C-alpha cells in the first residue's frame, strides 16, 4: 500500500462550519475536510483524496475539482498542470484534501469496494515527489550499511499506532533537505535521503550534504562508534539556499533529529546527551511528555521556533508541521516498523508546498 493512497473511508462525524452557513466539517480517518452542506452523513462511505496525491488534469476536470488543485508535473507529462491535491483553511478551518461520495459523479466504476480499499489506480493517482536537485554524476555508489532514514507515515492514517499516554517528543518539522552523514567501516559518508553523494561534484563545488560533517560532528561519531560501530547522524539542512523558507538564515543551518548505531536508532535522551556534549544543534522540541490526540492540533501549526518573524525574509513564517516520536525507540505492529509519525500544517500546504 502506498503511503498516501486514494482510499475508501467512512465518515466519522459531520458538524456545522462555525464561520460559514453553507459549509460543514467532515471527519474521516483521523483528519478532516471542509465540504458543501449536506454532501455527507455519518457512516457514509466515500473516496478520500489526501494531500500530496496527484491525479491527471483530465480526471480532475471530470471530478469537478481541477480549480482547487495545485500546479505540478504529473508523471509522464512535460509541463505543469493543476493535478496536485493540497490543504487549505476555509473560513479559518483546516481542510486536508477532499472527499467525494460514491455515486455517478465519480465518473469511474469502482465495483464492489469497502472501507480501507486502495482505489488509487482507478483515478490514476500518484504520490507527489519533489523534483530531484542533484545530477547523477554527483552520486556515490550506495553502501548497504549507510541506510536511508525511516519513511515516516502520516498521523491521520495511522493514529491507532500511537496509544494515548505514550511518552513522546513532538518536534518541529523543518522545511529543508533531509541529510545523513556517517562513519561506515571507518569511512566518512554523506548524502540526501535517497542518494549518497560525493564531497565535490564535477565542477569541484563542495556538496551541501557534506556541510554537517564538521569537526564536532566527526568527533561525536568517532566517540559513539569507538572505532568499531557504524554511525549515521540524520538531520535537516535548511536556510535560504535550500528551500523557499529561509528561517532568517543568509546561508544554511543544520539540525539533528536522529542517530543510528549499527542500524538501531538511539533513544532521544542518548541523542541529546551526545549532541549536547559535542555542541551540535538538534531540532526544536515543542513538547515532551505523555501523548494525547489533541496535541496534534495544538502544535501542528503556528510560528516557527527557529527564528523570530522579523528576521524571516520569506512570506510564510510558520512551521511545516510536526514529527511525533516515542522517547524510547518502539516497534509498532501497526506500522510494521519503528513508531514515528508526522503531521503537516494546512498553512504550509496552502502557502508553501
Tab-separated table of C-alpha atoms in Angstrom:
chain	number	residue	atom	x	y	z
A	1	UNK	CA	0.000	0.000	0.000
A	2	UNK	CA	1.299	3.471	-0.838
A	3	UNK	CA	1.951	5.971	1.941
A	4	UNK	CA	-0.937	8.235	0.949
A	5	UNK	CA	-3.394	6.262	-1.179
A	6	UNK	CA	-6.732	7.355	-2.532
A	7	UNK	CA	-8.960	5.093	-0.483
A	8	UNK	CA	-12.476	4.293	0.608
A	9	UNK	CA	-13.164	5.751	4.049
A	10	UNK	CA	-16.144	6.033	6.386
A	11	UNK	CA	-17.416	9.407	7.547
A	12	UNK	CA	-16.937	9.608	11.326
A	13	UNK	CA	-18.748	12.859	12.019
A	14	UNK	CA	-20.288	15.880	10.314
A	15	UNK	CA	-20.551	19.253	12.063
A	16	UNK	CA	-21.572	22.725	11.022
A	17	UNK	CA	-18.749	25.054	9.988
A	18	UNK	CA	-18.549	27.742	12.703
A	19	UNK	CA	-17.956	30.563	10.219
A	20	UNK	CA	-19.952	29.517	7.137
A	21	UNK	CA	-23.629	28.557	6.890
A	22	UNK	CA	-23.182	26.552	3.675
A	23	UNK	CA	-20.151	24.521	4.725
A	24	UNK	CA	-19.639	21.606	7.095
A	25	UNK	CA	-16.652	19.858	8.666
A	26	UNK	CA	-16.372	16.189	7.761
A	27	UNK	CA	-14.155	13.862	9.830
A	28	UNK	CA	-12.585	10.882	8.045
A	29	UNK	CA	-9.764	8.665	9.307
A	30	UNK	CA	-8.056	11.000	11.821
A	31	UNK	CA	-8.237	14.109	9.704
A	32	UNK	CA	-10.906	16.434	8.361
A	33	UNK	CA	-12.110	18.190	5.235
A	34	UNK	CA	-14.500	21.062	4.633
A	35	UNK	CA	-17.360	20.266	2.246
A	36	UNK	CA	-20.561	21.891	0.970
A	37	UNK	CA	-23.579	21.433	3.203
A	38	UNK	CA	-25.436	18.085	3.086
A	39	UNK	CA	-22.876	16.235	0.939
A	40	UNK	CA	-22.028	13.645	3.606
A	41	UNK	CA	-23.600	11.880	6.565
A	42	UNK	CA	-22.169	9.820	9.423
A	43	UNK	CA	-21.342	6.240	8.429
A	44	UNK	CA	-21.353	7.012	4.709
A	45	UNK	CA	-18.540	5.564	2.595
A	46	UNK	CA	-16.698	7.969	0.332
A	47	UNK	CA	-13.499	8.320	-1.669
A	48	UNK	CA	-10.826	10.350	0.108
A	49	UNK	CA	-8.068	12.146	-1.814
A	50	UNK	CA	-5.350	13.190	0.688
A	51	UNK	CA	-2.789	15.987	0.265
A	52	UNK	CA	0.246	15.192	-1.917
A	53	UNK	CA	-1.699	12.930	-4.246
A	54	UNK	CA	-1.612	13.809	-7.952
A	55	UNK	CA	-4.327	12.938	-10.445
A	56	UNK	CA	-4.296	13.655	-14.204
A	57	UNK	CA	-5.772	17.016	-15.112
A	58	UNK	CA	-8.407	15.248	-17.211
A	59	UNK	CA	-9.532	13.244	-14.164
A	60	UNK	CA	-9.576	16.377	-12.012
A	61	UNK	CA	-11.697	18.090	-14.661
A	62	UNK	CA	-14.158	15.186	-14.786
A	63	UNK	CA	-14.461	15.182	-10.988
A	64	UNK	CA	-15.055	18.936	-10.932
A	65	UNK	CA	-12.095	19.633	-8.639
A	66	UNK	CA	-9.492	20.969	-11.076
A	67	UNK	CA	-9.746	24.578	-9.892
A	68	UNK	CA	-8.957	23.502	-6.327
A	69	UNK	CA	-5.717	21.689	-7.187
A	70	UNK	CA	-2.160	22.986	-7.174
A	71	UNK	CA	0.204	23.001	-10.131
A	72	UNK	CA	2.762	20.212	-10.518
A	73	UNK	CA	4.158	17.962	-13.222
A	74	UNK	CA	2.139	14.756	-13.367
A	75	UNK	CA	4.312	11.680	-14.149
A	76	UNK	CA	4.814	11.370	-17.897
A	77	UNK	CA	3.895	14.992	-18.608
A	78	UNK	CA	6.408	17.639	-19.662
A	79	UNK	CA	4.613	20.675	-18.248
A	80	UNK	CA	2.847	21.601	-15.037
A	81	UNK	CA	-0.907	21.222	-14.740
A	82	UNK	CA	-3.488	21.505	-11.977
A	83	UNK	CA	-3.086	17.984	-10.685
A	84	UNK	CA	-1.847	18.066	-7.096
A	85	UNK	CA	-4.100	17.795	-4.047
A	86	UNK	CA	-3.259	20.125	-1.171
A	87	UNK	CA	-4.717	21.541	2.032
A	88	UNK	CA	-6.140	24.924	2.905
A	89	UNK	CA	-8.003	26.838	5.580
A	90	UNK	CA	-11.577	27.611	4.569
A	91	UNK	CA	-13.020	30.403	6.697
A	92	UNK	CA	-10.380	29.602	9.314
A	93	UNK	CA	-10.924	25.823	9.470
A	94	UNK	CA	-8.245	23.428	8.126
A	95	UNK	CA	-9.310	21.215	5.226
A	96	UNK	CA	-6.954	18.392	4.224
A	97	UNK	CA	-7.576	17.140	0.685
A	98	UNK	CA	-11.108	16.395	-0.478
A	99	UNK	CA	-13.727	13.648	-0.451
A	100	UNK	CA	-16.343	12.518	-2.945
A	101	UNK	CA	-19.484	10.430	-2.373
A	102	UNK	CA	-19.688	7.011	-4.013
A	103	UNK	CA	-22.100	7.936	-6.794
A	104	UNK	CA	-22.250	8.552	-10.541
A	105	UNK	CA	-20.350	11.830	-10.207
A	106	UNK	CA	-17.121	9.879	-9.770
A	107	UNK	CA	-17.104	9.047	-13.466
A	108	UNK	CA	-15.325	5.728	-12.836
A	109	UNK	CA	-16.538	2.251	-11.970
A	110	UNK	CA	-15.105	1.071	-8.667
A	111	UNK	CA	-17.047	-2.171	-8.426
A	112	UNK	CA	-17.690	-3.759	-5.041
A	113	UNK	CA	-15.481	-1.712	-2.725
A	114	UNK	CA	-15.325	-1.482	1.054
A	115	UNK	CA	-13.784	0.812	3.640
A	116	UNK	CA	-9.993	0.566	3.565
A	117	UNK	CA	-9.709	-0.335	-0.122
A	118	UNK	CA	-6.986	1.476	-2.076
A	119	UNK	CA	-8.577	2.845	-5.261
A	120	UNK	CA	-5.610	4.937	-6.432
A	121	UNK	CA	-5.328	3.025	-9.697
A	122	UNK	CA	-8.919	3.796	-10.692
A	123	UNK	CA	-8.101	7.513	-10.670
A	124	UNK	CA	-4.513	7.142	-11.994
A	125	UNK	CA	-3.386	8.687	-8.712
A	126	UNK	CA	0.327	9.053	-7.984
A	127	UNK	CA	2.193	10.295	-4.920
A	128	UNK	CA	3.823	13.687	-5.407
A	129	UNK	CA	7.619	13.541	-5.433
A	130	UNK	CA	9.701	16.741	-5.333
A	131	UNK	CA	11.886	17.120	-8.432
A	132	UNK	CA	15.472	15.879	-7.945
A	133	UNK	CA	18.047	18.541	-7.122
A	134	UNK	CA	21.254	16.742	-7.995
A	135	UNK	CA	22.809	15.195	-11.049
A	136	UNK	CA	23.598	11.513	-11.308
A	137	UNK	CA	27.282	12.432	-11.641
A	138	UNK	CA	27.179	13.769	-8.056
A	139	UNK	CA	26.255	10.353	-6.650
A	140	UNK	CA	28.498	7.815	-4.955
A	141	UNK	CA	27.704	4.085	-5.052
A	142	UNK	CA	25.254	3.001	-2.351
A	143	UNK	CA	26.618	1.277	0.735
A	144	UNK	CA	24.248	-1.203	2.452
A	145	UNK	CA	25.225	-0.007	5.941
A	146	UNK	CA	24.690	3.667	5.033
A	147	UNK	CA	20.944	3.230	5.161
A	148	UNK	CA	18.199	5.729	4.416
A	149	UNK	CA	16.086	7.335	7.103
A	150	UNK	CA	12.721	5.923	8.140
A	151	UNK	CA	9.850	6.543	5.745
A	152	UNK	CA	7.589	8.495	8.111
A	153	UNK	CA	3.862	7.870	7.779
A	154	UNK	CA	1.081	10.408	8.313
A	155	UNK	CA	-0.633	10.550	11.705
A	156	UNK	CA	-4.067	10.931	10.111
A	157	UNK	CA	-3.788	7.442	8.591
A	158	UNK	CA	-2.088	5.637	11.464
A	159	UNK	CA	-3.308	7.357	14.627
A	160	UNK	CA	-4.062	3.935	16.122
A	161	UNK	CA	-0.328	3.189	16.114
A	162	UNK	CA	0.263	5.773	18.850
A	163	UNK	CA	-1.535	4.907	22.111
A	164	UNK	CA	-2.623	7.722	24.398
A	165	UNK	CA	-0.152	8.108	27.260
A	166	UNK	CA	2.928	7.040	25.286
A	167	UNK	CA	5.899	9.220	26.371
A	168	UNK	CA	6.809	11.176	23.232
A	169	UNK	CA	8.731	14.124	21.887
A	170	UNK	CA	6.956	16.391	19.419
A	171	UNK	CA	9.474	18.262	17.305
A	172	UNK	CA	9.116	20.956	14.681
A	173	UNK	CA	9.234	19.568	11.143
A	174	UNK	CA	11.676	21.747	9.203
A	175	UNK	CA	11.220	22.687	5.549
A	176	UNK	CA	14.674	21.826	4.248
A	177	UNK	CA	16.554	18.875	2.824
A	178	UNK	CA	16.931	15.580	4.655
A	179	UNK	CA	20.590	14.758	5.242
A	180	UNK	CA	22.660	11.913	6.598
A	181	UNK	CA	26.337	11.825	7.495
A	182	UNK	CA	28.078	8.775	8.835
A	183	UNK	CA	31.159	6.761	9.584
A	184	UNK	CA	30.791	3.359	7.934
A	185	UNK	CA	33.615	0.847	8.298
A	186	UNK	CA	35.820	3.788	9.237
A	187	UNK	CA	34.932	5.787	6.102
A	188	UNK	CA	33.097	9.126	6.183
A	189	UNK	CA	29.945	9.294	4.046
A	190	UNK	CA	27.250	11.873	3.339
A	191	UNK	CA	24.053	12.044	1.351
A	192	UNK	CA	20.472	13.128	0.895
A	193	UNK	CA	17.575	10.902	1.903
A	194	UNK	CA	17.883	8.809	-1.264
A	195	UNK	CA	21.397	9.325	-2.620
A	196	UNK	CA	24.889	9.016	-1.208
A	197	UNK	CA	26.861	11.947	-2.647
A	198	UNK	CA	30.444	12.859	-3.461
A	199	UNK	CA	32.181	15.533	-1.421
A	200	UNK	CA	32.701	17.592	-4.589
A	201	UNK	CA	30.754	17.490	-7.826
A	202	UNK	CA	32.060	17.511	-11.400
A	203	UNK	CA	32.611	21.284	-11.143
A	204	UNK	CA	34.596	20.784	-7.926
A	205	UNK	CA	31.891	22.539	-5.907
A	206	UNK	CA	31.541	21.360	-2.307
A	207	UNK	CA	28.312	19.408	-1.789
A	208	UNK	CA	25.881	20.936	0.741
A	209	UNK	CA	25.245	17.427	2.053
A	210	UNK	CA	28.790	17.375	3.395
A	211	UNK	CA	28.333	20.642	5.323
A	212	UNK	CA	27.126	18.862	8.510
A	213	UNK	CA	30.424	16.929	8.578
A	214	UNK	CA	32.070	19.453	10.907
A	215	UNK	CA	34.944	18.721	13.276
A	216	UNK	CA	32.447	18.416	16.138
A	217	UNK	CA	30.284	16.025	14.112
A	218	UNK	CA	33.279	13.840	13.257
A	219	UNK	CA	34.377	13.788	16.896
A	220	UNK	CA	30.881	12.841	18.051
A	221	UNK	CA	30.560	9.992	15.551
A	222	UNK	CA	34.018	8.674	16.434
A	223	UNK	CA	33.116	8.872	20.125
A	224	UNK	CA	29.914	6.890	19.550
A	225	UNK	CA	31.496	4.354	17.194
A	226	UNK	CA	34.543	3.683	19.373
A	227	UNK	CA	36.300	2.831	16.148
A	228	UNK	CA	34.113	-0.247	15.623
A	229	UNK	CA	30.434	0.607	15.169
A	230	UNK	CA	28.769	2.160	12.130
A	231	UNK	CA	27.157	5.503	12.987
A	232	UNK	CA	24.740	7.610	10.917
A	233	UNK	CA	23.503	11.031	12.024
A	234	UNK	CA	20.243	12.153	10.434
A	235	UNK	CA	19.247	15.793	10.243
A	236	UNK	CA	17.794	18.609	8.181
A	237	UNK	CA	19.762	21.149	6.164
A	238	UNK	CA	17.742	24.354	5.924
A	239	UNK	CA	18.020	28.039	5.087
A	240	UNK	CA	17.803	30.498	2.217
A	241	UNK	CA	19.833	28.347	-0.169
A	242	UNK	CA	17.907	25.140	0.444
A	243	UNK	CA	14.135	25.646	0.092
A	244	UNK	CA	11.669	28.508	-0.207
A	245	UNK	CA	11.657	29.073	3.570
A	246	UNK	CA	14.812	30.870	4.706
A	247	UNK	CA	14.314	30.722	8.511
A	248	UNK	CA	16.199	34.010	8.807
A	249	UNK	CA	19.460	32.462	7.628
A	250	UNK	CA	21.554	34.099	4.875
A	251	UNK	CA	23.143	30.710	4.122
A	252	UNK	CA	22.305	27.328	5.681
A	253	UNK	CA	21.892	25.631	9.033
A	254	UNK	CA	21.661	22.031	10.222
A	255	UNK	CA	19.657	20.318	12.970
A	256	UNK	CA	19.959	16.694	14.100
A	257	UNK	CA	16.831	14.622	14.746
A	258	UNK	CA	18.060	11.007	14.936
A	259	UNK	CA	21.158	8.839	15.266
A	260	UNK	CA	21.523	5.228	14.156
A	261	UNK	CA	24.224	2.889	15.510
A	262	UNK	CA	24.713	-0.343	13.579
A	263	UNK	CA	21.182	0.038	12.223
A	264	UNK	CA	19.497	0.666	15.591
A	265	UNK	CA	18.065	4.108	16.361
A	266	UNK	CA	19.016	5.647	19.699
A	267	UNK	CA	16.595	6.870	22.347
A	268	UNK	CA	16.082	10.643	22.473
A	269	UNK	CA	17.899	11.013	25.811
A	270	UNK	CA	21.038	9.466	24.303
A	271	UNK	CA	20.785	11.635	21.176
A	272	UNK	CA	20.506	14.787	23.282
A	273	UNK	CA	23.380	13.711	25.534
A	274	UNK	CA	25.746	13.160	22.609
A	275	UNK	CA	24.711	16.314	20.746
A	276	UNK	CA	24.946	18.494	23.854
A	277	UNK	CA	28.365	17.056	24.674
A	278	UNK	CA	29.705	17.994	21.242
A	279	UNK	CA	27.679	21.215	20.885
A	280	UNK	CA	25.628	20.046	17.912
A	281	UNK	CA	22.171	21.578	17.431
A	282	UNK	CA	19.070	19.377	17.436
A	283	UNK	CA	15.571	20.008	16.075
A	284	UNK	CA	13.317	22.184	18.265
A	285	UNK	CA	11.275	20.204	20.785
A	286	UNK	CA	7.759	21.632	21.094
A	287	UNK	CA	6.501	19.112	23.649
A	288	UNK	CA	7.834	16.242	25.716
A	289	UNK	CA	5.541	14.062	27.798
A	290	UNK	CA	2.529	11.715	27.590
A	291	UNK	CA	0.834	11.718	24.193
A	292	UNK	CA	-2.742	12.943	23.780
A	293	UNK	CA	-4.502	13.198	20.388
A	294	UNK	CA	-5.390	16.856	20.972
A	295	UNK	CA	-1.670	17.702	20.957
A	296	UNK	CA	-1.692	17.310	17.168
A	297	UNK	CA	-3.970	20.306	16.623
A	298	UNK	CA	-2.176	22.224	19.371
A	299	UNK	CA	1.271	22.012	17.774
A	300	UNK	CA	0.780	21.302	14.058
A	301	UNK	CA	0.539	24.996	13.136
A	302	UNK	CA	1.970	28.216	14.490
A	303	UNK	CA	5.141	30.279	14.075
A	304	UNK	CA	8.425	28.504	13.508
A	305	UNK	CA	10.577	28.316	16.623
A	306	UNK	CA	13.802	28.525	14.614
A	307	UNK	CA	13.693	32.291	14.061
A	308	UNK	CA	11.815	35.448	15.012
A	309	UNK	CA	9.258	36.550	12.387
A	310	UNK	CA	11.002	39.887	11.832
A	311	UNK	CA	14.188	38.059	10.794
A	312	UNK	CA	12.488	35.842	8.197
A	313	UNK	CA	12.560	37.152	4.623
A	314	UNK	CA	10.033	34.802	3.003
A	315	UNK	CA	6.287	35.421	3.246
A	316	UNK	CA	5.473	32.252	5.188
A	317	UNK	CA	6.799	32.383	8.747
A	318	UNK	CA	5.039	29.345	10.182
A	319	UNK	CA	6.121	25.774	10.787
A	320	UNK	CA	5.921	22.972	8.240
A	321	UNK	CA	4.369	20.655	10.769
A	322	UNK	CA	5.434	18.248	13.493
A	323	UNK	CA	7.051	14.845	13.991
A	324	UNK	CA	5.932	12.614	16.863
A	325	UNK	CA	8.415	10.044	18.189
A	326	UNK	CA	8.427	7.952	21.388
A	327	UNK	CA	11.143	8.983	23.846
A	328	UNK	CA	12.266	5.348	23.801
A	329	UNK	CA	12.558	3.524	20.485
A	330	UNK	CA	9.421	1.459	19.922
A	331	UNK	CA	8.377	-1.135	17.353
A	332	UNK	CA	4.854	-0.656	16.016
A	333	UNK	CA	2.939	-3.710	14.763
A	334	UNK	CA	0.522	-1.292	13.078
A	335	UNK	CA	3.309	0.316	11.040
A	336	UNK	CA	5.418	-2.813	10.749
A	337	UNK	CA	8.483	-0.875	11.862
A	338	UNK	CA	9.609	1.861	14.215
A	339	UNK	CA	6.940	4.076	15.707
A	340	UNK	CA	7.255	7.584	14.281
A	341	UNK	CA	4.569	9.749	12.672
A	342	UNK	CA	4.238	13.182	11.095
A	343	UNK	CA	1.516	15.784	10.686
A	344	UNK	CA	1.775	18.617	8.156
A	345	UNK	CA	0.329	22.078	8.758
A	346	UNK	CA	-2.530	23.144	6.465
A	347	UNK	CA	-0.984	26.622	6.347
A	348	UNK	CA	2.244	25.156	4.984
A	349	UNK	CA	0.336	23.160	2.359
A	350	UNK	CA	-1.587	26.251	1.287
A	351	UNK	CA	1.215	28.823	1.256
A	352	UNK	CA	4.440	26.934	0.542
A	353	UNK	CA	4.069	23.402	-0.794
